[in-house]
Amino acid sequence: MATAVVVPGSISATSEKEKYETKVQKLVSAHHYIKHPLQNKWALWFFKNDKSKTWQSNLRLISKFDTVEDFWALYNHIQVSSNLMSGCDYSLFKDGIEPMWEDELNRRGGRWLITLSKQQRKMDLDRFWLETLLCLVGEAFDEHSDEVCGAVINVRAKGDKIAIWTTDYENREAITHIGRVYKARLGVPLKVIIGYQSHADTATKSSSTTKNKFVA
Ligand code: MGP
């Protein structure tokens, strides 16, 4: 049986050099393949209005992501909101928060509500929703971004709605900051007033409008 003869020095020097070069190569290419992490992990949900089922069972988790690249991969893979059937919703929420009033982090919260006219579906709906998503994943509300739970888009024949949900309807400072920044990011004219309503009021409303706790 033949035995391999290892000449000390020569082979190990070559393999050390190879190891070093491989390490350098890996570092250089890491720059190209490491995805850019987001501050938070997010979950995208879809709601399809099947009247034979309960509201909660019509809600489905699509997928979760925590990098810039995976956000765009998902966004580019799904239908734009204006192509959805009336009665459908998308919701983007921080991982661990369910997109419903009942979640512990939504129970005492509320939403900045953007109501759109029927004509705005063509002009504004998709770009407003994308801007809303970018506000969330980009943590656009400075030190108050922690107050954000998620955002919802309702595609409705009577007029579409987009909202950012926050966790505490008593946190005036955070809510007013978020409202001001959000309105500016969407390019809503100053003279157009948007309202913030608590989920408690929305869930128990008897008339068609819920009273505003704050306006921006
Ligand atoms: P919606 O889908 O938010 O608005 O609520 P839509 O369809 O424009 O209706 P409107 O009432 O605002 O004019 C529709 C209905 O879905 C509510 O009346 C509830 O019955 C149910 N629903 C909506 N949300 C957000 C929740 C929720 O978080 N929890 C539960 N249990 N039901 C909800």
mmCIF file of C-alpha atoms and ligand atoms in Angstrom:
data_model
loop_
_atom_site.group_PDB
_atom_site.id
_atom_site.type_symbol
_atom_site.label_atom_id
_atom_site.label_comp_id
_atom_site.label_asym_id
_atom_site.label_seq_id
_atom_site.Cartn_x
_atom_site.Cartn_y
_atom_site.Cartn_z
ATOM 1 C CA MET A 1 0.000 0.000 0.000
ATOM 2 C CA ALA A 2 1.418 3.401 -0.966
ATOM 3 C CA THR A 3 1.832 5.954 1.806
ATOM 4 C CA ALA A 4 1.671 9.702 1.199
ATOM 5 C CA VAL A 5 4.838 11.490 2.137
ATOM 6 C CA VAL A 6 4.224 14.975 3.481
ATOM 7 C CA VAL A 7 7.175 17.295 3.134
ATOM 8 C CA PRO A 8 6.978 19.613 6.104
ATOM 9 C CA GLY A 9 6.887 23.280 5.186
ATOM 10 C CA SER A 10 6.160 23.198 1.459
ATOM 11 C CA ILE A 11 2.583 21.813 1.454
ATOM 12 C CA SER A 12 1.474 23.487 4.644
ATOM 13 C CA ALA A 13 2.781 26.846 3.401
ATOM 14 C CA THR A 14 0.761 26.469 0.185
ATOM 15 C CA SER A 15 -2.376 25.441 2.041
ATOM 16 C CA GLU A 16 -2.029 28.380 4.469
ATOM 17 C CA LYS A 17 -1.793 30.720 1.465
ATOM 18 C CA GLU A 18 -4.824 29.069 -0.140
ATOM 19 C CA LYS A 19 -6.774 29.300 3.101
ATOM 20 C CA TYR A 20 -5.927 32.999 3.372
ATOM 21 C CA GLU A 21 -6.930 33.679 -0.246
ATOM 22 C CA THR A 22 -10.223 31.837 0.212
ATOM 23 C CA LYS A 23 -10.940 33.898 3.314
ATOM 24 C CA VAL A 24 -10.287 37.158 1.444
ATOM 25 C CA GLN A 25 -12.459 36.002 -1.485
ATOM 26 C CA LYS A 26 -15.293 35.147 0.896
ATOM 27 C CA LEU A 27 -15.081 38.562 2.561
ATOM 28 C CA VAL A 28 -15.121 40.371 -0.770
ATOM 29 C CA SER A 29 -18.100 38.441 -2.116
ATOM 30 C CA ALA A 30 -19.970 38.649 1.219
ATOM 31 C CA HIS A 31 -20.430 42.305 0.428
ATOM 32 C CA HIS A 32 -22.464 41.230 -2.611
ATOM 33 C CA TYR A 33 -24.607 38.513 -1.063
ATOM 34 C CA ILE A 34 -25.348 39.566 2.518
ATOM 35 C CA LYS A 35 -28.848 41.005 2.588
ATOM 36 C CA HIS A 36 -29.516 44.352 4.221
ATOM 37 C CA PRO A 37 -31.307 43.795 7.537
ATOM 38 C CA LEU A 38 -34.389 45.790 8.543
ATOM 39 C CA GLN A 39 -34.849 47.077 12.075
ATOM 40 C CA ASN A 40 -37.889 44.815 12.532
ATOM 41 C CA LYS A 41 -39.263 41.565 11.164
ATOM 42 C CA TRP A 42 -42.591 42.094 9.369
ATOM 43 C CA ALA A 43 -45.495 39.849 8.390
ATOM 44 C CA LEU A 44 -47.753 40.456 5.389
ATOM 45 C CA TRP A 45 -51.377 39.295 5.729
ATOM 46 C CA PHE A 46 -54.190 38.996 3.197
ATOM 47 C CA PHE A 47 -57.920 39.209 3.873
ATOM 48 C CA LYS A 48 -60.471 37.848 1.391
ATOM 49 C CA ASN A 49 -64.095 38.556 2.112
ATOM 50 C CA ASP A 50 -65.836 35.164 2.206
ATOM 51 C CA LYS A 51 -69.167 35.902 3.857
ATOM 52 C CA SER A 52 -69.697 32.230 4.800
ATOM 53 C CA LYS A 53 -66.722 32.474 7.188
ATOM 54 C CA THR A 54 -65.926 34.541 10.269
ATOM 55 C CA TRP A 55 -63.869 37.725 9.904
ATOM 56 C CA GLN A 56 -60.867 36.142 11.632
ATOM 57 C CA SER A 57 -60.829 32.992 9.505
ATOM 58 C CA ASN A 58 -60.745 35.112 6.323
ATOM 59 C CA LEU A 59 -57.377 36.480 7.414
ATOM 60 C CA ARG A 60 -54.282 34.642 6.080
ATOM 61 C CA LEU A 61 -50.578 35.125 6.679
ATOM 62 C CA ILE A 62 -48.754 35.442 3.347
ATOM 63 C CA SER A 63 -45.134 35.629 4.493
ATOM 64 C CA LYS A 64 -42.559 37.255 6.755
ATOM 65 C CA PHE A 65 -39.362 39.146 5.939
ATOM 66 C CA ASP A 66 -36.626 41.040 7.726
ATOM 67 C CA THR A 67 -34.354 42.270 4.945
ATOM 68 C CA VAL A 68 -34.645 44.987 2.304
ATOM 69 C CA GLU A 69 -34.163 42.424 -0.464
ATOM 70 C CA ASP A 70 -36.895 40.100 0.837
ATOM 71 C CA PHE A 71 -39.287 43.039 1.198
ATOM 72 C CA TRP A 72 -38.864 43.903 -2.507
ATOM 73 C CA ALA A 73 -39.000 40.245 -3.563
ATOM 74 C CA LEU A 74 -42.377 39.919 -1.833
ATOM 75 C CA TYR A 75 -43.692 43.297 -2.993
ATOM 76 C CA ASN A 76 -42.789 42.528 -6.618
ATOM 77 C CA HIS A 77 -44.353 39.066 -6.395
ATOM 78 C CA ILE A 78 -47.845 40.053 -5.241
ATOM 79 C CA GLN A 79 -50.715 41.886 -6.938
ATOM 80 C CA VAL A 80 -50.876 45.655 -6.545
ATOM 81 C CA SER A 81 -53.806 46.667 -4.338
ATOM 82 C CA SER A 82 -55.771 48.314 -7.161
ATOM 83 C CA ASN A 83 -56.014 44.876 -8.850
ATOM 84 C CA LEU A 84 -57.559 43.181 -5.801
ATOM 85 C CA MET A 85 -61.262 42.398 -5.615
ATOM 86 C CA SER A 86 -63.388 44.716 -3.489
ATOM 87 C CA GLY A 87 -63.564 43.438 0.064
ATOM 88 C CA CYS A 88 -59.885 42.405 0.177
ATOM 89 C CA ASP A 89 -57.219 43.800 2.525
ATOM 90 C CA TYR A 90 -53.473 43.658 2.856
ATOM 91 C CA SER A 91 -51.999 44.175 6.309
ATOM 92 C CA LEU A 92 -48.332 44.594 7.165
ATOM 93 C CA PHE A 93 -47.636 44.150 10.882
ATOM 94 C CA LYS A 94 -44.596 43.700 13.054
ATOM 95 C CA ASP A 95 -43.900 40.009 13.614
ATOM 96 C CA GLY A 96 -45.834 38.869 16.671
ATOM 97 C CA ILE A 97 -48.718 41.368 16.330
ATOM 98 C CA GLU A 98 -51.881 40.070 14.665
ATOM 99 C CA PRO A 99 -53.643 42.596 12.391
ATOM 100 C CA MET A 100 -56.775 42.793 14.524
ATOM 101 C CA TRP A 101 -58.229 44.972 17.287
ATOM 102 C CA GLU A 102 -58.070 42.041 19.717
ATOM 103 C CA ASP A 103 -54.257 41.731 19.747
ATOM 104 C CA GLU A 104 -52.801 42.815 23.097
ATOM 105 C CA LEU A 105 -50.731 45.509 21.332
ATOM 106 C CA ASN A 106 -53.726 46.857 19.372
ATOM 107 C CA ARG A 107 -56.381 46.678 22.110
ATOM 108 C CA ARG A 108 -55.586 50.148 23.471
ATOM 109 C CA GLY A 109 -54.452 51.504 20.103
ATOM 110 C CA GLY A 110 -55.875 53.290 17.129
ATOM 111 C CA ARG A 111 -55.218 54.307 13.535
ATOM 112 C CA TRP A 112 -54.382 57.257 11.334
ATOM 113 C CA LEU A 113 -56.959 56.795 8.600
ATOM 114 C CA ILE A 114 -56.605 57.900 4.985
ATOM 115 C CA THR A 115 -59.928 57.675 3.151
ATOM 116 C CA LEU A 116 -59.765 57.759 -0.617
ATOM 117 C CA SER A 117 -62.389 58.796 -3.130
ATOM 118 C CA LYS A 118 -63.335 56.311 -5.855
ATOM 119 C CA GLN A 119 -61.315 58.325 -8.385
ATOM 120 C CA GLN A 120 -58.195 58.039 -6.218
ATOM 121 C CA ARG A 121 -57.942 54.261 -6.753
ATOM 122 C CA LYS A 122 -56.376 54.827 -10.142
ATOM 123 C CA MET A 123 -54.279 57.848 -9.190
ATOM 124 C CA ASP A 124 -53.169 57.345 -5.608
ATOM 125 C CA LEU A 125 -53.994 53.958 -4.079
ATOM 126 C CA ASP A 126 -50.916 51.925 -5.089
ATOM 127 C CA ARG A 127 -48.394 54.692 -4.518
ATOM 128 C CA PHE A 128 -49.960 55.632 -1.142
ATOM 129 C CA TRP A 129 -49.765 51.982 -0.043
ATOM 130 C CA LEU A 130 -46.151 51.584 -1.205
ATOM 131 C CA GLU A 131 -45.212 54.805 0.595
ATOM 132 C CA THR A 132 -46.983 53.496 3.713
ATOM 133 C CA LEU A 133 -44.996 50.242 3.522
ATOM 134 C CA LEU A 134 -41.746 52.190 3.109
ATOM 135 C CA CYS A 135 -42.624 54.358 6.144
ATOM 136 C CA LEU A 136 -43.029 51.160 8.176
ATOM 137 C CA VAL A 137 -40.024 49.103 7.084
ATOM 138 C CA GLY A 138 -37.860 52.240 6.975
ATOM 139 C CA GLU A 139 -38.918 53.236 10.543
ATOM 140 C CA ALA A 140 -39.805 56.726 9.289
ATOM 141 C CA PHE A 141 -41.198 58.100 12.561
ATOM 142 C CA ASP A 142 -37.902 58.595 14.405
ATOM 143 C CA GLU A 143 -38.049 57.708 18.121
ATOM 144 C CA HIS A 144 -41.814 57.126 17.802
ATOM 145 C CA SER A 145 -41.520 54.277 15.277
ATOM 146 C CA ASP A 146 -41.760 51.846 18.222
ATOM 147 C CA GLU A 147 -45.389 52.918 18.679
ATOM 148 C CA VAL A 148 -46.269 51.596 15.204
ATOM 149 C CA CYS A 149 -47.938 48.168 15.069
ATOM 150 C CA GLY A 150 -48.627 47.968 11.344
ATOM 151 C CA ALA A 151 -50.703 49.223 8.433
ATOM 152 C CA VAL A 152 -53.836 48.080 6.613
ATOM 153 C CA ILE A 153 -55.266 48.727 3.161
ATOM 154 C CA ASN A 154 -58.985 48.062 2.614
ATOM 155 C CA VAL A 155 -60.053 47.800 -1.037
ATOM 156 C CA ARG A 156 -63.727 48.760 -1.025
ATOM 157 C CA ALA A 157 -66.255 49.700 -3.724
ATOM 158 C CA LYS A 158 -67.526 52.552 -1.536
ATOM 159 C CA GLY A 159 -63.983 54.026 -1.314
ATOM 160 C CA ASP A 160 -60.617 52.536 -0.376
ATOM 161 C CA LYS A 161 -58.886 53.111 2.980
ATOM 162 C CA ILE A 162 -55.300 52.991 4.182
ATOM 163 C CA ALA A 163 -54.322 53.245 7.846
ATOM 164 C CA ILE A 164 -51.307 53.126 10.118
ATOM 165 C CA TRP A 165 -52.080 51.406 13.420
ATOM 166 C CA THR A 166 -50.327 52.504 16.620
ATOM 167 C CA THR A 167 -50.331 50.838 20.015
ATOM 168 C CA ASP A 168 -51.519 53.521 22.463
ATOM 169 C CA TYR A 169 -54.273 56.009 21.682
ATOM 170 C CA GLU A 170 -53.270 58.062 24.725
ATOM 171 C CA ASN A 171 -49.724 58.721 23.490
ATOM 172 C CA ARG A 172 -50.444 62.165 22.068
ATOM 173 C CA GLU A 173 -46.810 63.068 21.350
ATOM 174 C CA ALA A 174 -46.105 59.926 19.329
ATOM 175 C CA ILE A 175 -49.440 59.971 17.511
ATOM 176 C CA THR A 176 -49.201 63.622 16.435
ATOM 177 C CA HIS A 177 -45.605 63.138 15.251
ATOM 178 C CA ILE A 178 -46.541 60.017 13.276
ATOM 179 C CA GLY A 179 -49.571 61.792 11.760
ATOM 180 C CA ARG A 180 -47.563 64.835 10.676
ATOM 181 C CA VAL A 181 -44.751 62.760 9.115
ATOM 182 C CA TYR A 182 -47.172 60.321 7.455
ATOM 183 C CA LYS A 183 -49.253 63.088 5.875
ATOM 184 C CA ALA A 184 -46.098 64.743 4.521
ATOM 185 C CA ARG A 185 -44.709 61.455 3.179
ATOM 186 C CA LEU A 186 -47.944 60.810 1.269
ATOM 187 C CA GLY A 187 -47.967 64.381 -0.020
ATOM 188 C CA VAL A 188 -51.467 64.989 1.358
ATOM 189 C CA PRO A 189 -52.131 68.759 1.062
ATOM 190 C CA LEU A 190 -52.036 70.644 4.396
ATOM 191 C CA LYS A 191 -55.657 71.741 4.005
ATOM 192 C CA VAL A 192 -56.813 68.102 3.831
ATOM 193 C CA ILE A 193 -57.433 66.886 7.382
ATOM 194 C CA ILE A 194 -56.738 63.284 8.381
ATOM 195 C CA GLY A 195 -58.072 61.748 11.584
ATOM 196 C CA TYR A 196 -56.873 59.311 14.250
ATOM 197 C CA GLN A 197 -59.455 57.044 15.852
ATOM 198 C CA SER A 198 -59.179 54.489 18.635
ATOM 199 C CA HIS A 199 -59.979 50.872 17.691
ATOM 200 C CA ALA A 200 -62.295 50.746 20.715
ATOM 201 C CA ASP A 201 -64.415 53.509 19.133
ATOM 202 C CA THR A 202 -64.205 51.934 15.646
ATOM 203 C CA ALA A 203 -65.251 48.520 16.960
ATOM 204 C CA THR A 204 -68.270 49.878 18.847
ATOM 205 C CA LYS A 205 -69.339 52.653 16.479
ATOM 206 C CA SER A 206 -73.060 52.936 15.975
ATOM 207 C CA SER A 207 -73.030 55.606 13.254
ATOM 208 C CA SER A 208 -71.069 55.466 10.001
ATOM 209 C CA THR A 209 -68.327 57.767 11.296
ATOM 210 C CA THR A 210 -66.040 57.284 14.283
ATOM 211 C CA LYS A 211 -65.008 60.390 16.208
ATOM 212 C CA ASN A 212 -61.431 61.592 15.806
ATOM 213 C CA LYS A 213 -59.170 61.590 18.869
ATOM 214 C CA PHE A 214 -56.533 63.578 16.950
ATOM 215 C CA VAL A 215 -56.301 65.302 13.570
ATOM 216 C CA ALA A 216 -53.322 66.213 11.394
HETATM 217 P P1 MGP B 1 -63.381 46.814 7.901
HETATM 218 O O1 MGP B 1 -63.014 45.691 7.013
HETATM 219 O O2 MGP B 1 -62.304 47.375 8.746
HETATM 220 O O3 MGP B 1 -64.023 48.023 7.114
HETATM 221 O O4 MGP B 1 -64.505 46.346 8.894
HETATM 222 P P2 MGP B 1 -65.190 48.092 6.001
HETATM 223 O O5 MGP B 1 -65.367 46.808 5.287
HETATM 224 O O6 MGP B 1 -64.930 49.297 5.175
HETATM 225 O O7 MGP B 1 -66.490 48.329 6.879
HETATM 226 P P3 MGP B 1 -66.904 49.593 7.774
HETATM 227 O O8 MGP B 1 -67.686 48.973 8.891
HETATM 228 O O9 MGP B 1 -65.663 50.267 8.269
HETATM 229 O O10 MGP B 1 -67.711 50.502 6.923
HETATM 230 C C1 MGP B 1 -65.648 45.600 8.490
HETATM 231 C C2 MGP B 1 -66.049 44.638 9.572
HETATM 232 O O11 MGP B 1 -65.027 43.643 9.689
HETATM 233 C C3 MGP B 1 -66.168 45.217 10.967
HETATM 234 O O12 MGP B 1 -67.429 45.811 11.206
HETATM 235 C C4 MGP B 1 -65.956 43.971 11.802
HETATM 236 O O13 MGP B 1 -67.137 43.198 11.818
HETATM 237 C C5 MGP B 1 -64.894 43.228 11.030
HETATM 238 N N1 MGP B 1 -63.561 43.575 11.516
HETATM 239 C C6 MGP B 1 -62.701 44.484 11.016
HETATM 240 N N2 MGP B 1 -61.584 44.522 11.768
HETATM 241 C C7 MGP B 1 -60.432 45.354 11.536
HETATM 242 C C8 MGP B 1 -61.731 43.619 12.773
HETATM 243 C C9 MGP B 1 -60.895 43.218 13.856
HETATM 244 O O14 MGP B 1 -59.780 43.685 14.060
HETATM 245 N N3 MGP B 1 -61.398 42.249 14.639
HETATM 246 C C10 MGP B 1 -62.631 41.699 14.454
HETATM 247 N N4 MGP B 1 -63.068 40.764 15.279
HETATM 248 N N5 MGP B 1 -63.426 42.064 13.426
HETATM 249 C C11 MGP B 1 -62.984 43.021 12.605
#
